[in-house]
mmCIF file of C-alpha atoms in Angstrom:
data_model
loop_
_atom_site.group_PDB
_atom_site.id
_atom_site.type_symbol
_atom_site.label_atom_id
_atom_site.label_comp_id
_atom_site.label_asym_id
_atom_site.label_seq_id
_atom_site.Cartn_x
_atom_site.Cartn_y
_atom_site.Cartn_z
ATOM 1 C CA MET X 25 0.000 0.000 0.000
ATOM 2 C CA PRO X 26 1.602 3.303 -1.062
ATOM 3 C CA ASP X 27 2.143 5.672 1.882
ATOM 4 C CA GLN X 28 -0.012 8.421 0.387
ATOM 5 C CA LYS X 29 -2.199 10.824 2.342
ATOM 6 C CA ILE X 30 -4.561 11.240 -0.621
ATOM 7 C CA GLN X 31 -6.253 8.171 -2.142
ATOM 8 C CA LEU X 32 -8.886 7.985 -4.894
ATOM 9 C CA PHE X 33 -10.468 4.647 -5.830
ATOM 10 C CA TYR X 34 -13.154 4.497 -8.506
ATOM 11 C CA GLY X 35 -14.836 2.228 -11.052
ATOM 12 C CA ASN X 36 -17.771 -0.124 -11.555
ATOM 13 C CA ARG X 37 -16.220 -2.947 -9.517
ATOM 14 C CA GLY X 38 -17.746 -1.834 -6.242
ATOM 15 C CA LEU X 39 -16.330 -4.667 -4.155
ATOM 16 C CA LEU X 40 -12.749 -3.951 -5.219
ATOM 17 C CA VAL X 41 -13.210 -0.191 -4.787
ATOM 18 C CA ASN X 42 -14.507 -0.711 -1.251
ATOM 19 C CA GLU X 43 -11.796 -3.214 -0.324
ATOM 20 C CA ALA X 44 -9.066 -0.894 -1.595
ATOM 21 C CA ALA X 45 -10.571 1.995 0.367
ATOM 22 C CA GLU X 46 -10.814 -0.080 3.546
ATOM 23 C CA ALA X 47 -7.206 -1.200 3.172
ATOM 24 C CA ALA X 48 -6.110 2.425 2.737
ATOM 25 C CA VAL X 49 -8.078 3.470 5.825
ATOM 26 C CA GLN X 50 -6.551 0.696 7.912
ATOM 27 C CA HIS X 51 -3.057 1.479 6.638
ATOM 28 C CA ALA X 52 -3.447 5.171 7.445
ATOM 29 C CA LEU X 53 -4.920 4.601 10.906
ATOM 30 C CA GLY X 54 -2.105 2.348 12.024
ATOM 31 C CA GLU X 55 -2.577 1.787 15.756
ATOM 32 C CA THR X 56 -5.186 4.528 16.086
ATOM 33 C CA GLU X 57 -8.570 3.282 17.263
ATOM 34 C CA ARG X 58 -11.103 3.450 14.434
ATOM 35 C CA SER X 59 -13.708 5.148 16.609
ATOM 36 C CA LEU X 60 -11.262 7.956 17.442
ATOM 37 C CA GLY X 61 -9.637 8.625 14.086
ATOM 38 C CA TYR X 62 -12.075 7.719 11.304
ATOM 39 C CA GLU X 63 -15.039 9.507 9.755
ATOM 40 C CA ARG X 64 -17.051 8.618 6.670
ATOM 41 C CA PHE X 65 -19.295 10.844 4.552
ATOM 42 C CA SER X 66 -21.342 10.694 1.342
ATOM 43 C CA ALA X 67 -20.717 13.515 -1.127
ATOM 44 C CA ALA X 68 -24.193 13.008 -2.608
ATOM 45 C CA GLU X 69 -25.704 13.965 0.750
ATOM 46 C CA LEU X 70 -23.341 16.863 1.391
ATOM 47 C CA VAL X 71 -24.051 18.757 -1.850
ATOM 48 C CA ARG X 72 -27.767 19.131 -1.135
ATOM 49 C CA ASP X 73 -29.331 22.273 0.271
ATOM 50 C CA GLY X 74 -30.855 22.526 3.723
ATOM 51 C CA GLU X 75 -29.887 23.470 7.264
ATOM 52 C CA GLU X 76 -29.216 19.894 8.421
ATOM 53 C CA VAL X 77 -26.949 19.218 5.432
ATOM 54 C CA SER X 78 -25.123 22.501 6.026
ATOM 55 C CA LEU X 79 -24.401 21.472 9.620
ATOM 56 C CA ARG X 80 -23.036 18.099 8.504
ATOM 57 C CA LEU X 81 -20.930 19.775 5.832
ATOM 58 C CA GLU X 82 -19.574 22.192 8.431
ATOM 59 C CA ALA X 83 -18.575 19.223 10.620
ATOM 60 C CA LEU X 84 -16.686 17.689 7.680
ATOM 61 C CA LEU X 85 -14.935 20.954 6.825
ATOM 62 C CA ASN X 86 -13.846 21.348 10.454
ATOM 63 C CA THR X 87 -12.470 17.801 10.438
ATOM 64 C CA LEU X 88 -10.521 18.520 7.267
ATOM 65 C CA GLU X 89 -9.050 21.721 8.655
ATOM 66 C CA SER X 90 -8.472 20.994 12.353
ATOM 67 C CA PRO X 91 -6.743 18.122 14.213
ATOM 68 C CA SER X 92 -8.759 15.901 16.533
ATOM 69 C CA MET X 93 -8.603 16.209 20.322
ATOM 70 C CA PHE X 94 -8.483 12.415 20.596
ATOM 71 C CA SER X 95 -6.098 11.314 17.839
ATOM 72 C CA ASP X 96 -2.894 12.475 16.161
ATOM 73 C CA ARG X 97 -4.283 11.538 12.769
ATOM 74 C CA VAL X 98 -7.739 11.522 11.202
ATOM 75 C CA VAL X 99 -8.823 9.494 8.180
ATOM 76 C CA VAL X 100 -11.793 10.899 6.264
ATOM 77 C CA ARG X 101 -13.486 8.719 3.663
ATOM 78 C CA ILE X 102 -15.865 10.410 1.226
ATOM 79 C CA ASP X 103 -17.967 8.178 -1.024
ATOM 80 C CA GLN X 104 -19.743 9.154 -4.276
ATOM 81 C CA ALA X 105 -16.871 11.478 -5.124
ATOM 82 C CA GLU X 106 -18.316 12.017 -8.604
ATOM 83 C CA GLN X 107 -20.635 14.529 -6.887
ATOM 84 C CA ILE X 108 -17.683 16.718 -5.851
ATOM 85 C CA LYS X 109 -17.715 19.165 -8.744
ATOM 86 C CA LYS X 110 -16.919 22.808 -9.358
ATOM 87 C CA GLY X 111 -20.531 23.620 -10.126
ATOM 88 C CA GLY X 112 -21.674 22.152 -6.834
ATOM 89 C CA GLY X 113 -22.463 18.589 -7.896
ATOM 90 C CA ARG X 114 -26.027 17.402 -8.258
ATOM 91 C CA SER X 115 -27.654 20.392 -6.585
ATOM 92 C CA GLY X 116 -25.396 23.136 -7.933
ATOM 93 C CA GLY X 117 -25.866 24.960 -4.623
ATOM 94 C CA PRO X 118 -23.507 26.625 -2.149
ATOM 95 C CA ASN X 119 -22.892 23.434 -0.154
ATOM 96 C CA GLY X 120 -21.587 21.620 -3.222
ATOM 97 C CA ALA X 121 -19.381 24.531 -4.204
ATOM 98 C CA ALA X 122 -17.918 24.777 -0.680
ATOM 99 C CA LEU X 123 -17.242 21.027 -0.621
ATOM 100 C CA PHE X 124 -15.458 21.132 -3.981
ATOM 101 C CA GLU X 125 -13.220 24.079 -3.101
ATOM 102 C CA THR X 126 -12.223 22.600 0.271
ATOM 103 C CA ILE X 127 -11.514 19.090 -1.048
ATOM 104 C CA LEU X 128 -9.445 20.434 -3.941
ATOM 105 C CA ARG X 129 -7.438 22.628 -1.578
ATOM 106 C CA ARG X 130 -6.821 19.790 0.875
ATOM 107 C CA ILE X 131 -5.768 17.360 -1.871
ATOM 108 C CA ALA X 132 -3.058 19.799 -2.914
ATOM 109 C CA ALA X 133 -1.973 20.587 0.650
ATOM 110 C CA PRO X 134 -3.292 18.164 3.289
ATOM 111 C CA PRO X 135 -2.780 19.208 6.932
ATOM 112 C CA GLU X 136 -0.390 17.081 8.959
ATOM 113 C CA HIS X 137 -3.235 15.303 10.779
ATOM 114 C CA LEU X 138 -5.332 14.428 7.691
ATOM 115 C CA TRP X 139 -5.531 11.362 5.448
ATOM 116 C CA LEU X 140 -8.222 11.576 2.741
ATOM 117 C CA VAL X 141 -9.801 8.580 0.968
ATOM 118 C CA LEU X 142 -12.238 9.230 -1.905
ATOM 119 C CA THR X 143 -14.349 6.566 -3.637
ATOM 120 C CA SER X 144 -16.681 6.612 -6.621
ATOM 121 C CA ALA X 145 -18.678 4.174 -8.740
ATOM 122 C CA ALA X 146 -17.835 6.243 -11.845
ATOM 123 C CA GLY X 147 -17.030 3.971 -14.761
ATOM 124 C CA ARG X 148 -15.442 6.714 -16.881
ATOM 125 C CA ASP X 149 -12.957 9.457 -16.081
ATOM 126 C CA SER X 150 -15.360 11.992 -17.585
ATOM 127 C CA GLU X 151 -17.859 11.315 -14.768
ATOM 128 C CA LEU X 152 -15.407 12.741 -12.242
ATOM 129 C CA SER X 153 -14.395 16.363 -11.814
ATOM 130 C CA GLN X 154 -11.343 16.762 -14.033
ATOM 131 C CA PRO X 155 -9.594 19.248 -11.684
ATOM 132 C CA LEU X 156 -10.182 16.819 -8.796
ATOM 133 C CA LEU X 157 -8.925 13.811 -10.763
ATOM 134 C CA LYS X 158 -5.861 15.721 -11.956
ATOM 135 C CA ALA X 159 -5.045 16.890 -8.424
ATOM 136 C CA ALA X 160 -5.492 13.387 -6.974
ATOM 137 C CA LYS X 161 -3.089 11.974 -9.576
ATOM 138 C CA GLN X 162 -0.581 14.752 -8.936
ATOM 139 C CA PHE X 163 -0.602 14.696 -5.138
ATOM 140 C CA GLY X 164 -1.832 11.214 -4.249
ATOM 141 C CA ASN X 165 -2.602 7.685 -5.365
ATOM 142 C CA VAL X 166 -5.368 6.915 -7.886
ATOM 143 C CA GLN X 167 -6.617 3.410 -8.714
ATOM 144 C CA ARG X 168 -9.328 2.509 -11.221
ATOM 145 C CA PHE X 169 -11.298 -0.748 -10.999
ATOM 146 C CA ILE X 170 -13.243 -1.354 -14.204
ATOM 147 C CA ALA X 171 -15.063 -4.457 -15.447
ATOM 148 C CA TYR X 172 -16.080 -4.706 -19.100
ATOM 149 C CA ASP X 173 -18.903 -6.850 -20.499
ATOM 150 C CA ASN X 174 -16.465 -9.392 -21.929
ATOM 151 C CA ASP X 175 -14.251 -9.637 -18.833
ATOM 152 C CA ASN X 176 -13.669 -13.152 -17.528
ATOM 153 C CA PRO X 177 -12.392 -12.962 -13.934
ATOM 154 C CA SER X 178 -11.712 -16.702 -13.671
ATOM 155 C CA ASP X 179 -8.334 -16.268 -11.963
ATOM 156 C CA TRP X 180 -9.867 -13.839 -9.471
ATOM 157 C CA VAL X 181 -12.645 -16.337 -8.659
ATOM 158 C CA ARG X 182 -10.116 -19.087 -8.003
ATOM 159 C CA ARG X 183 -7.970 -16.872 -5.769
ATOM 160 C CA ARG X 184 -11.011 -15.605 -3.899
ATOM 161 C CA ALA X 185 -12.302 -19.145 -3.390
ATOM 162 C CA GLY X 186 -8.893 -20.157 -2.044
ATOM 163 C CA GLY X 187 -9.077 -17.299 0.432
ATOM 164 C CA LYS X 188 -12.357 -18.736 1.686
ATOM 165 C CA GLY X 189 -10.845 -22.199 2.076
ATOM 166 C CA ILE X 190 -12.439 -23.812 -0.983
ATOM 167 C CA ARG X 191 -10.984 -24.993 -4.287
ATOM 168 C CA ILE X 192 -12.580 -24.440 -7.676
ATOM 169 C CA SER X 193 -11.299 -25.570 -11.066
ATOM 170 C CA PRO X 194 -11.076 -23.194 -14.060
ATOM 171 C CA GLN X 195 -13.992 -25.053 -15.688
ATOM 172 C CA VAL X 196 -16.308 -24.720 -12.686
ATOM 173 C CA ALA X 197 -15.210 -21.106 -12.169
ATOM 174 C CA GLY X 198 -16.219 -20.472 -15.787
ATOM 175 C CA MET X 199 -19.624 -21.999 -15.148
ATOM 176 C CA LEU X 200 -20.136 -19.778 -12.100
ATOM 177 C CA ILE X 201 -19.190 -16.667 -14.101
ATOM 178 C CA ARG X 202 -21.485 -17.625 -16.979
ATOM 179 C CA VAL X 203 -24.522 -17.914 -14.709
ATOM 180 C CA VAL X 204 -23.823 -15.154 -12.180
ATOM 181 C CA GLY X 205 -22.044 -12.676 -14.462
ATOM 182 C CA ASN X 206 -18.630 -11.060 -14.111
ATOM 183 C CA ASP X 207 -19.434 -8.634 -11.304
ATOM 184 C CA VAL X 208 -16.950 -9.566 -8.586
ATOM 185 C CA GLY X 209 -19.333 -8.446 -5.842
ATOM 186 C CA ASP X 210 -21.953 -10.944 -7.016
ATOM 187 C CA LEU X 211 -19.312 -13.635 -7.463
ATOM 188 C CA ASP X 212 -17.955 -13.041 -3.974
ATOM 189 C CA GLN X 213 -21.420 -13.479 -2.463
ATOM 190 C CA GLU X 214 -21.937 -16.757 -4.308
ATOM 191 C CA LEU X 215 -18.506 -18.033 -3.248
ATOM 192 C CA GLU X 216 -19.309 -17.148 0.358
ATOM 193 C CA LYS X 217 -22.562 -19.088 0.061
ATOM 194 C CA LEU X 218 -20.757 -22.080 -1.450
ATOM 195 C CA SER X 219 -18.136 -22.045 1.314
ATOM 196 C CA LEU X 220 -20.926 -22.220 3.907
ATOM 197 C CA LEU X 221 -22.882 -24.917 2.055
ATOM 198 C CA HIS X 222 -19.852 -27.134 1.394
ATOM 199 C CA PRO X 223 -17.246 -26.467 4.115
ATOM 200 C CA ASP X 224 -15.763 -29.976 3.846
ATOM 201 C CA ALA X 225 -15.674 -30.295 0.041
ATOM 202 C CA SER X 226 -12.209 -30.939 -1.367
ATOM 203 C CA GLU X 227 -13.237 -29.089 -4.543
ATOM 204 C CA LEU X 228 -16.431 -27.458 -5.784
ATOM 205 C CA THR X 229 -18.257 -29.357 -8.515
ATOM 206 C CA GLU X 230 -20.579 -28.203 -11.293
ATOM 207 C CA ALA X 231 -23.512 -29.780 -9.438
ATOM 208 C CA MET X 232 -22.717 -27.808 -6.259
ATOM 209 C CA VAL X 233 -22.551 -24.546 -8.198
ATOM 210 C CA ALA X 234 -25.712 -25.269 -10.216
ATOM 211 C CA GLU X 235 -27.674 -25.939 -7.029
ATOM 212 C CA ALA X 236 -26.331 -22.895 -5.186
ATOM 213 C CA VAL X 237 -26.895 -20.251 -7.877
ATOM 214 C CA GLN X 238 -30.560 -21.002 -8.564
ATOM 215 C CA GLY X 239 -31.590 -18.191 -6.236
ATOM 216 C CA HIS X 240 -29.319 -15.630 -7.878
ATOM 217 C CA ARG X 241 -30.974 -12.770 -9.749
ATOM 218 C CA HIS X 242 -29.099 -13.663 -12.960
ATOM 219 C CA PHE X 243 -30.147 -17.307 -12.880
ATOM 220 C CA SER X 244 -33.553 -16.511 -14.381
ATOM 221 C CA VAL X 245 -31.798 -14.814 -17.326
ATOM 222 C CA PHE X 246 -29.718 -17.952 -17.762
ATOM 223 C CA ALA X 247 -32.974 -19.954 -17.702
ATOM 224 C CA MET X 248 -34.523 -17.612 -20.293
ATOM 225 C CA VAL X 249 -31.661 -18.091 -22.752
ATOM 226 C CA ASP X 250 -31.737 -21.817 -22.062
ATOM 227 C CA ALA X 251 -35.493 -21.884 -22.811
ATOM 228 C CA LEU X 252 -34.917 -20.148 -26.156
ATOM 229 C CA ALA X 253 -32.299 -22.730 -27.069
ATOM 230 C CA GLN X 254 -34.901 -25.419 -26.342
ATOM 231 C CA ARG X 255 -37.594 -23.524 -28.308
ATOM 232 C CA ASP X 256 -39.688 -23.205 -25.144
ATOM 233 C CA LEU X 257 -41.335 -19.909 -26.081
ATOM 234 C CA ARG X 258 -43.769 -19.736 -23.158
ATOM 235 C CA LYS X 259 -41.038 -20.123 -20.536
ATOM 236 C CA ALA X 260 -38.758 -17.657 -22.330
ATOM 237 C CA LEU X 261 -41.538 -15.044 -22.526
ATOM 238 C CA ASP X 262 -42.450 -15.532 -18.853
ATOM 239 C CA VAL X 263 -38.873 -14.890 -17.760
ATOM 240 C CA LEU X 264 -38.550 -11.956 -20.174
ATOM 241 C CA GLN X 265 -41.647 -10.321 -18.688
ATOM 242 C CA GLN X 266 -40.272 -10.797 -15.180
ATOM 243 C CA GLN X 267 -36.898 -9.320 -16.148
ATOM 244 C CA LEU X 268 -38.395 -6.273 -17.886
ATOM 245 C CA GLU X 269 -40.598 -5.563 -14.866
ATOM 246 C CA GLN X 270 -37.650 -5.789 -12.462
ATOM 247 C CA ALA X 271 -35.141 -3.902 -14.627
ATOM 248 C CA PRO X 272 -36.829 -2.197 -17.603
ATOM 249 C CA ARG X 273 -33.606 -0.478 -18.714
ATOM 250 C CA GLU X 274 -31.634 -3.711 -19.060
ATOM 251 C CA HIS X 275 -33.184 -4.741 -22.374
ATOM 252 C CA VAL X 276 -29.880 -4.303 -24.232
ATOM 253 C CA ARG X 277 -28.108 -6.599 -21.766
ATOM 254 C CA LEU X 278 -30.814 -9.257 -22.230
ATOM 255 C CA TYR X 279 -30.482 -8.948 -25.985
ATOM 256 C CA MET X 280 -26.687 -9.315 -25.840
ATOM 257 C CA LEU X 281 -27.009 -12.499 -23.764
ATOM 258 C CA VAL X 282 -29.289 -13.962 -26.430
ATOM 259 C CA VAL X 283 -26.823 -12.939 -29.163
ATOM 260 C CA GLN X 284 -23.962 -14.534 -27.243
ATOM 261 C CA GLN X 285 -25.871 -17.814 -26.885
ATOM 262 C CA PHE X 286 -26.887 -18.051 -30.525
ATOM 263 C CA ARG X 287 -23.431 -17.083 -31.752
ATOM 264 C CA ARG X 288 -22.193 -20.111 -29.815
ATOM 265 C CA LEU X 289 -24.958 -22.351 -31.179
ATOM 266 C CA LEU X 290 -24.148 -21.241 -34.731
ATOM 267 C CA LEU X 291 -20.484 -22.127 -34.199
ATOM 268 C CA ILE X 292 -21.411 -25.543 -32.793
ATOM 269 C CA SER X 293 -23.840 -26.220 -35.626
ATOM 270 C CA SER X 294 -21.156 -25.347 -38.162
ATOM 271 C CA MET X 295 -18.765 -27.832 -36.543
ATOM 272 C CA LEU X 296 -21.472 -30.501 -36.424
ATOM 273 C CA GLU X 297 -22.187 -29.930 -40.121
ATOM 274 C CA SER X 298 -18.502 -30.435 -40.909
ATOM 275 C CA GLY X 299 -18.506 -33.753 -39.053
ATOM 276 C CA LYS X 300 -16.336 -32.806 -36.090
ATOM 277 C CA PRO X 301 -16.663 -35.242 -33.156
ATOM 278 C CA GLN X 302 -18.184 -34.013 -29.902
ATOM 279 C CA SER X 303 -14.857 -34.245 -28.050
ATOM 280 C CA ASP X 304 -13.232 -31.830 -30.520
ATOM 281 C CA ILE X 305 -16.173 -29.442 -30.282
ATOM 282 C CA LEU X 306 -16.012 -29.403 -26.479
ATOM 283 C CA LYS X 307 -12.294 -28.690 -26.625
ATOM 284 C CA LYS X 308 -12.854 -25.849 -29.101
ATOM 285 C CA LEU X 309 -15.590 -24.272 -26.952
ATOM 286 C CA GLY X 310 -13.487 -24.271 -23.790
ATOM 287 C CA LEU X 311 -16.622 -24.523 -21.638
ATOM 288 C CA PRO X 312 -17.174 -26.634 -18.513
ATOM 289 C CA GLY X 313 -18.219 -30.158 -19.522
ATOM 290 C CA PHE X 314 -21.810 -29.856 -18.328
ATOM 291 C CA ILE X 315 -22.414 -26.549 -20.138
ATOM 292 C CA GLY X 316 -20.585 -27.629 -23.283
ATOM 293 C CA LYS X 317 -22.627 -30.823 -23.641
ATOM 294 C CA GLN X 318 -25.821 -28.880 -22.987
ATOM 295 C CA ALA X 319 -24.895 -26.354 -25.693
ATOM 296 C CA ILE X 320 -24.309 -29.154 -28.214
ATOM 297 C CA THR X 321 -27.706 -30.642 -27.348
ATOM 298 C CA HIS X 322 -29.323 -27.238 -27.890
ATOM 299 C CA ALA X 323 -27.542 -26.737 -31.216
ATOM 300 C CA ARG X 324 -28.994 -30.016 -32.460
ATOM 301 C CA GLN X 325 -32.481 -28.526 -31.952
ATOM 302 C CA PHE X 326 -31.862 -26.224 -34.925
ATOM 303 C CA LYS X 327 -30.839 -26.651 -38.524
ATOM 304 C CA TYR X 328 -27.759 -24.682 -39.520
ATOM 305 C CA ALA X 329 -29.889 -22.583 -41.901
ATOM 306 C CA GLU X 330 -32.265 -21.728 -39.043
ATOM 307 C CA LEU X 331 -29.441 -20.521 -36.827
ATOM 308 C CA THR X 332 -28.046 -18.430 -39.684
ATOM 309 C CA ARG X 333 -31.483 -16.832 -40.124
ATOM 310 C CA VAL X 334 -31.866 -16.191 -36.378
ATOM 311 C CA TYR X 335 -28.422 -14.621 -36.130
ATOM 312 C CA ALA X 336 -29.175 -12.340 -39.081
ATOM 313 C CA LEU X 337 -32.450 -11.249 -37.440
ATOM 314 C CA LEU X 338 -30.628 -10.498 -34.197
ATOM 315 C CA GLY X 339 -28.166 -8.322 -36.107
ATOM 316 C CA LYS X 340 -30.953 -6.308 -37.741
ATOM 317 C CA MET X 341 -32.683 -5.789 -34.393
ATOM 318 C CA GLU X 342 -29.672 -4.340 -32.539
ATOM 319 C CA LEU X 343 -29.997 -0.705 -33.603
ATOM 320 C CA ARG X 344 -33.757 -0.670 -33.105
ATOM 321 C CA LEU X 345 -33.348 -1.897 -29.526
ATOM 322 C CA LYS X 346 -30.774 0.772 -28.739
ATOM 323 C CA PHE X 347 -32.719 3.682 -30.211
ATOM 324 C CA GLU X 348 -36.330 2.576 -29.636
ATOM 325 C CA ALA X 349 -36.086 1.632 -25.963
ATOM 326 C CA GLU X 350 -39.801 2.228 -25.430
ATOM 327 C CA LEU X 351 -40.508 -0.690 -27.788
ATOM 328 C CA ALA X 352 -38.011 -3.041 -26.125
ATOM 329 C CA GLY X 353 -40.631 -5.467 -24.829
ATOM 330 C CA VAL X 354 -42.378 -5.725 -28.197
ATOM 331 C CA LEU X 355 -39.121 -6.137 -30.122
ATOM 332 C CA LEU X 356 -37.733 -8.796 -27.786
ATOM 333 C CA ARG X 357 -40.982 -10.781 -27.907
ATOM 334 C CA GLU X 358 -40.860 -10.607 -31.695
ATOM 335 C CA ILE X 359 -37.275 -11.906 -31.670
ATOM 336 C CA PHE X 360 -38.192 -14.717 -29.280
ATOM 337 C CA GLY X 361 -41.102 -15.757 -31.479
ATOM 338 C CA ASN X 362 -38.841 -15.898 -34.540
ATOM 339 C CA ILE X 363 -36.244 -17.948 -32.670
ATOM 340 C CA CYS X 364 -38.718 -20.554 -31.466
ATOM 341 C CA ARG X 365 -40.607 -20.869 -34.764
ATOM 342 C CA LYS X 366 -39.601 -23.985 -36.686
ATOM 343 C CA THR X 367 -39.046 -23.698 -40.419
ATOM 344 C CA ARG X 368 -39.831 -26.441 -42.876
#
């Protein structure tokens, strides 16, 4: 851990951002009792207007400027740092402006007693105040934790599992990621659950993972894509309706999961058409055995020409989904109907 008095951690990997911030706090506190030398604030709350907010902001500003009566050093953590902006953040009022000016000044010249830790869920640099980001890089330590849609944190899953006293193979880790997604916070929760369910297991199996993740919020999406691959239109539509009600803005993510599945089925179908044996196909896919065999079974449900047609339809639908969000439900149902319709 760099011995820096100013730390900024940001990105869409919330678990890693929080863990880095906690490590920085602990490092800065040293032997100081947490209750005596640590304070935590939310910038989103501090930039609002109102007498109560002004009093809380005043308490923060005093902490930043003056040493504590009880501790030689004070660590201040401020979350949602994307709200610390020159214009006053979300509200654009005097509280936000005062917060910005003070934080920027203290980043450049922190008092002897002060250690400052900033966190943000911002996925892009442009979401942060550029003067603040520049100052943090110049006078402190900045770390960015970003996950992209195609990230595959298999190594992280295996290390994290080891830290919880359980072993997981690359294949089973891949299965867990495919069902749960690549958000390390979600993956950590599932690994914690698995460590509690199977404390004596020498190694996690596909069956253990499949049983454990059924309650996860992404499992129903997995079931939806699986239903499409089996041409079970009713089940696919039921899950789609549930997903759109719970998260109406995630229609593009649902669409991309369907595209990913049918791209794989098209590849498998092409290999089947060329006469490749199942063992070679499984090796080419690089999927866990259970999932790979299931994918081959699903591919056999379609003719190669059907999969080519479906994939072409998915390609045509992409722009409409992105720019006609209000029609997402209708468009996705139309796609699902086309996928499940058998051609002669």
